[in-house]
Phi, psi and omega in degrees: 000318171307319188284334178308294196310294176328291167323313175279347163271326177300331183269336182269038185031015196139180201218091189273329196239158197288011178264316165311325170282326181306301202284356164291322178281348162303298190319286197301325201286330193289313193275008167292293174329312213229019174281329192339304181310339178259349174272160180316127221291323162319303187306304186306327180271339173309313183276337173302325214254316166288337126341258116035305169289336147299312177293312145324311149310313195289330156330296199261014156240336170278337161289334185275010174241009161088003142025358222335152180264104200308122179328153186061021190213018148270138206264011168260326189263353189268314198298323200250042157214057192279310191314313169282008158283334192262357146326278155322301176304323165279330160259028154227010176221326212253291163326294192319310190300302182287345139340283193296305160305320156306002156298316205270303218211117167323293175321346192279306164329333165266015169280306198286342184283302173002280201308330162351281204325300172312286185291047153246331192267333182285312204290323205268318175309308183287334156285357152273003172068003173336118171284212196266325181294306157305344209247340179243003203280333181284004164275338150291002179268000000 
């Protein structure tokens, strides 16, 4: 939804009316939520990997309640695909959003060069077949 909203303040020129201001502070919270992938790569597997340890947890509680288990939060099929999850995750919901905003706010593009970086470091994990230990390990260094 953010990006629609995105696309539609950029094509209407700007932000004349208070809905249009609404859905730009929408636009920008979402992609506040969703920058961890754009900061500097310590920062980003810090934040990936807790993330990924949340979402898991809420997994293994919902299995132990007898449950079905919400996507993305089973921790067996998720630890031995993290790179192509966070693969994905940057190019259908993160790229795409700061793309467009960069449209709106120039200054945004250097989020998107960050982000390369990242998704170049997921690509290299994922042709290394990297599990979840592996995939994190430069955060034990």
């Amino acid at each position: 939804k953010a990006l629609i909203q995105a696309k539609s303040i950029q094509a209407e020129g700007g932000l004349s009316d208070a809905k249009q201001k609404q859905d730009a502070f929408n636009v920008l919270l979402h992609a506040a939520d969703v920058s961890n992938a754009t900061r500097k790569l310590p920062i980003a597997l810090y934040w990936s990997r807790q993330v990924l340890l949340e979402f898991w947890a809420q997994g293994d509680h919902e299995r132990s309640l007898g449950l079905e288990v919400s996507p993305l939060c089973d921790r067996a099929s998720g630890m031995a695909s993290v790179p192509q999850g966070q693969i994905g995750f940057i190019g259908f919901i993160v790229r795409p959003l700061y793309q467009q905003l960069g449209l709106l706010l120039p200054e945004i593009l250097q989020a998107v060069e960050q982000l390369k970086k990242t998704e170049a470091y997921w690509q290299q994990k994922k042709e290394e077949n990297a599990n979840f230990l592996e995939s994190f390990a430069i955060l034990a260094q």
